[in-house]
CSV table of N, CA and C and ligand atoms in Angstrom, one decimal:
chain,number,residue,atom,x,y,z
A,18,MET,N,-3.3,5.5,-18.4
A,18,MET,CA,-4.4,6.7,-18.9
A,18,MET,C,-3.7,8.2,-19.7
A,19,SER,N,-4.5,8.6,-21.1
A,19,SER,CA,-3.3,9.5,-20.9
A,19,SER,C,-3.6,10.5,-20.4
A,20,ASP,N,-4.5,11.2,-20.0
A,20,ASP,CA,-4.9,12.3,-18.7
A,20,ASP,C,-4.4,12.3,-18.1
A,21,CYS,N,-3.7,11.3,-17.3
A,21,CYS,CA,-3.7,10.6,-15.6
A,21,CYS,C,-1.8,11.7,-15.4
A,22,VAL,N,-2.1,12.5,-14.7
A,22,VAL,CA,-0.5,12.6,-13.7
A,22,VAL,C,-0.3,11.4,-13.3
A,23,PHE,N,-0.4,10.6,-12.8
A,23,PHE,CA,0.4,9.3,-12.1
A,23,PHE,C,0.9,8.5,-13.6
A,24,CYS,N,0.2,8.8,-14.1
A,24,CYS,CA,0.8,7.2,-15.5
A,24,CYS,C,1.7,8.0,-16.1
A,25,LYS,N,2.0,9.3,-16.5
A,25,LYS,CA,3.0,10.7,-16.8
A,25,LYS,C,3.7,10.2,-15.8
A,26,ILE,N,4.0,10.7,-14.6
A,26,ILE,CA,5.2,10.3,-14.1
A,26,ILE,C,5.7,8.9,-14.4
A,27,VAL,N,4.8,7.7,-14.3
A,27,VAL,CA,5.2,6.5,-14.4
A,27,VAL,C,6.1,6.7,-16.1
A,28,ALA,N,5.8,6.6,-17.6
A,28,ALA,CA,6.1,6.8,-18.3
A,28,ALA,C,7.1,7.9,-18.3
A,29,GLY,N,7.5,9.1,-17.4
A,29,GLY,CA,9.0,9.5,-18.1
A,29,GLY,C,8.5,11.2,-18.6
A,30,GLU,N,7.2,11.4,-18.8
A,30,GLU,CA,7.2,11.9,-19.8
A,30,GLU,C,6.2,13.5,-18.9
A,31,ILE,N,6.3,13.3,-17.1
A,31,ILE,CA,6.4,14.3,-15.9
A,31,ILE,C,7.3,14.3,-15.3
A,32,PRO,N,8.4,14.9,-14.9
A,32,PRO,CA,9.0,15.0,-13.9
A,32,PRO,C,9.0,15.0,-12.6
A,33,ALA,N,9.6,13.6,-11.9
A,33,ALA,CA,8.8,13.5,-10.3
A,33,ALA,C,10.8,13.2,-9.6
A,34,THR,N,10.8,13.7,-7.8
A,34,THR,CA,11.7,13.0,-8.0
A,34,THR,C,11.1,11.8,-7.2
A,35,VAL,N,12.0,10.6,-8.0
A,35,VAL,CA,11.8,9.5,-7.4
A,35,VAL,C,12.6,8.5,-6.9
A,36,ILE,N,11.6,8.1,-5.1
A,36,ILE,CA,12.3,7.7,-4.8
A,36,ILE,C,13.1,6.4,-4.5
A,37,ASP,N,12.3,5.5,-4.9
A,37,ASP,CA,13.0,4.0,-5.8
A,37,ASP,C,11.6,3.4,-5.9
A,38,SER,N,11.9,2.1,-6.7
A,38,SER,CA,10.8,1.0,-7.2
A,38,SER,C,11.1,0.2,-7.5
A,39,SER,N,10.0,-0.8,-7.5
A,39,SER,CA,9.6,-1.7,-8.5
A,39,SER,C,9.3,-2.3,-9.1
A,40,GLU,N,9.2,-4.1,-9.0
A,40,GLU,CA,8.2,-4.6,-9.6
A,40,GLU,C,6.9,-4.4,-11.2
A,41,HIS,N,5.4,-3.6,-10.4
A,41,HIS,CA,4.8,-2.9,-10.0
A,41,HIS,C,4.9,-1.4,-9.3
A,42,SER,N,5.9,-0.9,-8.6
A,42,SER,CA,5.2,0.3,-8.1
A,42,SER,C,6.8,1.3,-8.2
A,43,LEU,N,6.3,2.5,-8.2
A,43,LEU,CA,7.2,3.9,-7.7
A,43,LEU,C,6.7,4.3,-7.2
A,44,ALA,N,7.7,4.7,-6.4
A,44,ALA,CA,7.8,5.5,-5.4
A,44,ALA,C,8.8,7.4,-5.6
A,45,PHE,N,8.0,8.7,-5.1
A,45,PHE,CA,8.7,9.8,-5.5
A,45,PHE,C,7.6,10.7,-4.6
A,46,ALA,N,9.0,11.7,-4.2
A,46,ALA,CA,8.3,12.4,-3.4
A,46,ALA,C,7.8,13.6,-3.8
A,47,ASP,N,6.0,13.2,-2.7
A,47,ASP,CA,5.2,14.8,-3.0
A,47,ASP,C,5.4,15.7,-2.8
A,48,ILE,N,4.9,16.6,-4.3
A,48,ILE,CA,5.3,17.4,-4.7
A,48,ILE,C,4.5,18.8,-3.9
A,49,SER,N,4.1,19.1,-2.4
A,49,SER,CA,3.7,19.7,-1.9
A,49,SER,C,3.1,18.8,-0.5
A,50,PRO,N,4.5,18.9,-0.3
A,50,PRO,CA,4.7,17.7,1.4
A,50,PRO,C,3.9,18.4,2.4
A,51,ARG,N,3.3,17.4,3.0
A,51,ARG,CA,2.4,17.7,4.3
A,51,ARG,C,2.9,17.9,6.1
A,52,GLN,N,4.0,16.8,5.4
A,52,GLN,CA,4.6,16.7,6.8
A,52,GLN,C,6.3,17.0,6.3
A,53,PRO,N,7.0,16.9,7.5
A,53,PRO,CA,8.8,16.5,7.1
A,53,PRO,C,9.4,15.1,5.9
A,54,VAL,N,8.8,14.5,6.2
A,54,VAL,CA,8.6,12.8,5.4
A,54,VAL,C,7.3,12.7,4.9
A,55,HIS,N,7.1,13.0,3.1
A,55,HIS,CA,6.0,12.8,2.4
A,55,HIS,C,6.7,12.5,0.5
A,56,ILE,N,6.3,11.0,1.3
A,56,ILE,CA,6.3,10.1,-0.4
A,56,ILE,C,5.2,9.8,-0.8
A,57,LEU,N,5.1,9.6,-2.2
A,57,LEU,CA,3.7,9.1,-2.5
A,57,LEU,C,4.4,7.1,-3.0
A,58,VAL,N,3.8,5.9,-3.1
A,58,VAL,CA,3.9,4.7,-3.6
A,58,VAL,C,3.0,4.8,-4.8
A,59,ILE,N,3.0,4.6,-5.9
A,59,ILE,CA,1.9,3.8,-7.0
A,59,ILE,C,2.3,2.9,-6.8
A,60,PRO,N,0.6,2.2,-7.8
A,60,PRO,CA,1.1,1.3,-8.9
A,60,PRO,C,1.6,1.6,-10.0
A,61,LYS,N,2.6,0.6,-11.1
A,61,LYS,CA,3.1,1.6,-12.3
A,61,LYS,C,1.4,1.8,-13.3
A,62,SER,N,1.2,0.4,-12.1
A,62,SER,CA,-0.5,0.3,-14.1
A,62,SER,C,-2.1,0.8,-13.3
A,63,HIS,N,-2.8,2.1,-13.9
A,63,HIS,CA,-3.6,2.8,-13.6
A,63,HIS,C,-4.6,1.6,-13.0
A,64,HIS,N,-5.3,2.3,-12.0
A,64,HIS,CA,-6.2,1.9,-11.1
A,64,HIS,C,-7.0,3.4,-10.2
A,65,ALA,N,-8.2,2.9,-10.4
A,65,ALA,CA,-8.6,5.3,-9.9
A,65,ALA,C,-8.1,4.8,-8.7
A,66,ASN,N,-8.2,3.8,-7.9
A,66,ASN,CA,-8.2,3.8,-6.3
A,66,ASN,C,-7.6,2.5,-5.7
A,67,VAL,N,-7.2,3.2,-4.6
A,67,VAL,CA,-6.6,1.3,-3.5
A,67,VAL,C,-7.4,0.4,-4.0
A,68,ALA,N,-8.5,0.7,-3.1
A,68,ALA,CA,-9.7,-0.8,-3.6
A,68,ALA,C,-10.1,-1.3,-5.1
A,69,GLU,N,-9.5,-0.5,-6.0
A,69,GLU,CA,-10.0,-0.5,-7.5
A,69,GLU,C,-8.5,-1.5,-7.4
A,70,LEU,N,-7.6,-1.9,-7.5
A,70,LEU,CA,-6.1,-1.6,-7.1
A,70,LEU,C,-6.5,-3.3,-6.5
A,71,ALA,N,-7.3,-3.5,-5.4
A,71,ALA,CA,-6.5,-4.8,-4.0
A,71,ALA,C,-8.0,-5.7,-5.3
A,72,ALA,N,-8.8,-5.1,-6.3
A,72,ALA,CA,-9.8,-6.1,-6.5
A,72,ALA,C,-9.0,-7.0,-7.8
A,73,ALA,N,-8.7,-5.8,-8.8
A,73,ALA,CA,-8.5,-6.0,-9.7
A,73,ALA,C,-6.7,-6.8,-9.8
A,74,ASP,N,-6.0,-6.2,-9.1
A,74,ASP,CA,-4.8,-6.8,-9.1
A,74,ASP,C,-3.9,-6.7,-7.7
A,75,PRO,N,-4.7,-8.1,-6.6
A,75,PRO,CA,-3.5,-8.1,-5.9
A,75,PRO,C,-2.0,-8.3,-5.5
A,76,GLU,N,-1.4,-8.8,-6.5
A,76,GLU,CA,0.3,-9.3,-5.9
A,76,GLU,C,0.2,-7.7,-6.5
A,77,ALA,N,0.0,-6.5,-6.7
A,77,ALA,CA,0.8,-5.8,-7.2
A,77,ALA,C,0.6,-4.5,-5.9
A,78,LEU,N,-0.6,-4.7,-5.1
A,78,LEU,CA,-1.3,-4.4,-4.0
A,78,LEU,C,0.2,-4.6,-2.8
A,79,VAL,N,-0.2,-5.8,-3.4
A,79,VAL,CA,1.3,-6.3,-2.1
A,79,VAL,C,2.3,-5.7,-1.9
A,80,ASP,N,2.6,-5.9,-3.3
A,80,ASP,CA,4.3,-5.4,-3.9
A,80,ASP,C,4.0,-3.4,-3.4
A,81,LEU,N,3.3,-2.6,-3.8
A,81,LEU,CA,3.1,-1.3,-3.4
A,81,LEU,C,3.5,-1.5,-1.5
A,82,VAL,N,3.1,-2.6,-1.1
A,82,VAL,CA,3.0,-1.9,0.8
A,82,VAL,C,4.4,-3.0,0.6
A,83,GLN,N,5.0,-3.4,0.0
A,83,GLN,CA,6.7,-4.2,0.5
A,83,GLN,C,6.9,-2.7,0.2
A,84,LEU,N,7.5,-2.1,-0.3
A,84,LEU,CA,7.4,-1.4,-1.7
A,84,LEU,C,7.7,-0.3,0.2
A,85,GLY,N,6.6,0.7,-0.1
A,85,GLY,CA,6.5,1.7,0.8
A,85,GLY,C,6.8,1.1,2.2
A,86,SER,N,6.6,0.6,3.3
A,86,SER,CA,7.6,-0.2,4.2
A,86,SER,C,8.9,0.2,4.3
A,87,ARG,N,9.4,-0.8,3.1
A,87,ARG,CA,10.7,-0.5,3.1
A,87,ARG,C,11.3,1.0,3.0
A,88,ILE,N,11.0,1.8,2.0
A,88,ILE,CA,11.2,3.2,2.7
A,88,ILE,C,10.5,3.5,3.7
A,89,ALA,N,9.7,3.3,4.5
A,89,ALA,CA,9.3,4.0,5.4
A,89,ALA,C,10.8,3.3,6.4
A,90,ALA,N,10.7,2.7,6.3
A,90,ALA,CA,11.8,1.8,7.4
A,90,ALA,C,13.6,3.0,6.6
A,91,GLU,N,13.4,3.2,5.5
A,91,GLU,CA,14.6,3.8,5.1
A,91,GLU,C,14.8,5.4,5.4
A,92,HIS,N,13.2,6.1,6.1
A,92,HIS,CA,13.8,7.4,5.7
A,92,HIS,C,12.1,7.6,7.2
A,93,THR,N,12.3,7.0,7.4
A,93,THR,CA,11.2,7.6,9.1
A,93,THR,C,12.1,6.8,9.9
A,94,ASN,N,11.9,7.1,11.5
A,94,ASN,CA,12.4,6.7,12.7
A,94,ASN,C,11.5,5.2,13.5
A,95,GLY,N,10.7,4.5,12.1
A,95,GLY,CA,9.7,3.6,12.1
A,95,GLY,C,8.8,3.6,13.0
A,96,SER,N,8.1,5.7,12.3
A,96,SER,CA,6.6,6.0,13.0
A,96,SER,C,6.2,6.8,12.3
A,97,PHE,N,5.1,6.0,11.3
A,97,PHE,CA,4.6,6.5,10.3
A,97,PHE,C,3.5,6.1,9.8
A,98,ARG,N,2.2,7.3,9.2
A,98,ARG,CA,1.4,6.6,8.5
A,98,ARG,C,2.1,6.7,7.0
A,99,PHE,N,0.8,5.6,6.7
A,99,PHE,CA,0.5,5.3,5.2
A,99,PHE,C,-0.5,5.1,4.9
A,100,THR,N,-1.2,5.9,3.8
A,100,THR,CA,-2.7,6.6,4.0
A,100,THR,C,-3.0,5.9,2.1
A,101,PHE,N,-4.6,5.6,2.4
A,101,PHE,CA,-4.7,6.0,1.3
A,101,PHE,C,-6.5,6.7,1.0
A,102,ASN,N,-6.4,7.6,0.9
A,102,ASN,CA,-7.3,9.0,0.9
A,102,ASN,C,-8.6,8.0,-0.5
A,103,THR,N,-9.5,7.7,-0.2
A,103,THR,CA,-10.6,7.6,-1.5
A,103,THR,C,-12.1,7.4,-1.6
A,104,GLY,N,-12.0,8.5,-2.9
A,104,GLY,CA,-13.2,9.2,-2.8
A,104,GLY,C,-12.9,10.3,-2.5
A,105,ALA,N,-13.7,11.4,-3.8
A,105,ALA,CA,-13.3,12.7,-3.1
A,105,ALA,C,-13.9,12.8,-2.1
A,106,ASP,N,-15.1,12.9,-1.1
A,106,ASP,CA,-15.2,13.2,-0.1
A,106,ASP,C,-14.1,12.8,1.0
A,107,ALA,N,-13.3,11.6,0.3
A,107,ALA,CA,-12.3,11.5,1.6
A,107,ALA,C,-11.2,12.3,1.3
A,108,GLY,N,-10.5,13.5,0.6
A,108,GLY,CA,-10.0,14.6,0.3
A,108,GLY,C,-9.0,13.6,-1.1
A,109,GLN,N,-9.5,12.7,-1.7
A,109,GLN,CA,-8.6,12.1,-3.1
A,109,GLN,C,-9.1,12.9,-4.2
A,110,THR,N,-7.2,13.5,-4.7
A,110,THR,CA,-7.4,14.3,-5.5
A,110,THR,C,-6.8,13.7,-7.0
A,111,VAL,N,-5.8,12.9,-6.6
A,111,VAL,CA,-5.9,12.7,-8.3
A,111,VAL,C,-6.1,10.7,-8.1
A,112,PHE,N,-6.7,10.4,-9.2
A,112,PHE,CA,-7.8,9.2,-9.3
A,112,PHE,C,-6.7,8.4,-10.6
A,113,HIS,N,-5.7,8.3,-9.5
A,113,HIS,CA,-4.5,6.9,-9.9
A,113,HIS,C,-4.4,6.9,-8.1
A,114,ALA,N,-4.3,5.2,-8.0
A,114,ALA,CA,-4.1,4.9,-6.8
A,114,ALA,C,-3.0,5.5,-6.2
A,115,HIS,N,-3.0,5.5,-5.0
A,115,HIS,CA,-1.2,5.7,-4.7
A,115,HIS,C,-1.3,6.0,-2.5
A,116,GLY,N,-0.5,5.6,-2.5
A,116,GLY,CA,-0.4,5.5,-0.1
A,116,GLY,C,1.2,6.7,-0.2
A,117,HIS,N,0.3,7.2,1.2
A,117,HIS,CA,0.8,8.6,1.8
A,117,HIS,C,1.4,8.0,2.4
A,118,ILE,N,3.0,8.2,2.4
A,118,ILE,CA,4.3,7.9,4.3
A,118,ILE,C,4.1,8.9,4.1
A,119,THR,N,3.4,9.2,5.2
A,119,THR,CA,4.0,10.5,5.9
A,119,THR,C,5.0,10.5,7.1
A,120,ALA,N,5.9,11.6,7.9
A,120,ALA,CA,6.3,11.1,9.4
A,120,ALA,C,6.1,12.6,9.0
A,121,ARG,N,6.2,12.5,10.8
A,121,ARG,CA,7.0,14.0,11.8
A,121,ARG,C,8.1,14.2,11.6
A,122,THR,N,8.8,12.8,11.7
A,122,THR,CA,10.5,12.2,12.1
A,122,THR,C,11.0,11.8,11.4
A,123,PRO,N,11.9,12.4,10.2
A,123,PRO,CA,12.5,12.4,9.6
A,123,PRO,C,13.5,10.8,10.1
A,124,LYS,N,14.2,9.7,9.6
A,124,LYS,CA,15.5,8.9,9.6
A,124,LYS,C,16.3,9.5,10.8
A,125,GLU,N,16.9,10.5,9.9
A,125,GLU,CA,18.7,11.1,10.9
A,125,GLU,C,17.8,12.1,11.9
A,126,SER,N,17.2,12.3,12.2
A,126,SER,CA,16.9,13.0,13.1
A,126,SER,C,16.8,12.8,14.7
A,127,GLY,N,16.1,11.4,15.0
A,127,GLY,CA,16.6,10.5,15.8
A,127,GLY,C,15.4,10.8,16.8
A,128,GLY,N,14.4,11.8,16.7
A,128,GLY,CA,14.0,11.9,17.9
A,128,GLY,C,12.5,10.4,17.8
A,129,ASN,N,10.8,11.5,18.6
A,129,ASN,CA,9.9,9.8,18.0
A,129,ASN,C,9.1,10.7,17.6
G,208,AMP,P1,-4.5,13.2,-2.7
G,208,AMP,O1,-5.0,14.3,-2.3
G,208,AMP,O2,-4.6,11.7,-2.1
G,208,AMP,O3,-5.3,12.5,-4.4
G,208,AMP,O4,-3.4,13.0,-2.8
G,208,AMP,C1,-3.0,14.0,-4.5
G,208,AMP,C2,-1.3,13.9,-3.8
G,208,AMP,O5,-0.1,13.0,-5.1
G,208,AMP,C3,-1.2,15.1,-3.0
G,208,AMP,O6,-0.1,15.5,-2.2
G,208,AMP,C4,-0.1,15.9,-3.9
G,208,AMP,O7,0.2,17.1,-3.4
G,208,AMP,C5,0.3,15.4,-4.4
G,208,AMP,N1,0.6,15.7,-5.8
G,208,AMP,C6,0.1,16.1,-7.0
G,208,AMP,N2,0.9,15.9,-8.0
G,208,AMP,C7,2.6,15.6,-7.6
G,208,AMP,C8,3.0,15.5,-8.6
G,208,AMP,N3,3.1,15.7,-10.2
G,208,AMP,N4,4.2,15.0,-8.3
G,208,AMP,C9,4.2,15.1,-7.3
G,208,AMP,N5,2.7,14.9,-6.4
G,208,AMP,C10,1.9,15.4,-6.8
G,209,ZN,ZN1,-2.5,7.3,-14.1
């Protein structure tokens, strides 16, 4: 979608701090982190939210969760949230599916 900020990040048209990628997914730092670890994981294809992604392309959803889980293992001490705000009333502001990986404790800090 031409007016979608996350599609533009996938296309390299606007910058992002890319963390990792996989066949179907891209992970990058949230521009406005709300926790010491705050990484977004998105499908490379446009789907408005995680429910639509699950219905349209379950393989891509599994790929996204696997990439997010790997990133969480690399960037946190194993305690993290992996959340998908779905719908404006739930706080979704970017209508390209994305999971937030958030954690209070980055891996290197060693706490719980
Ligand atoms: P949500 O409120 O669940 O839709 O989350 C959207 C997230 O995208 C917010 O946490 C924003 O800080 C983040 N965000 C918006 N634009 C960008 C961008 N250009 N690069 C990185 N993160 C972004
Ligand atoms: Zn998009």
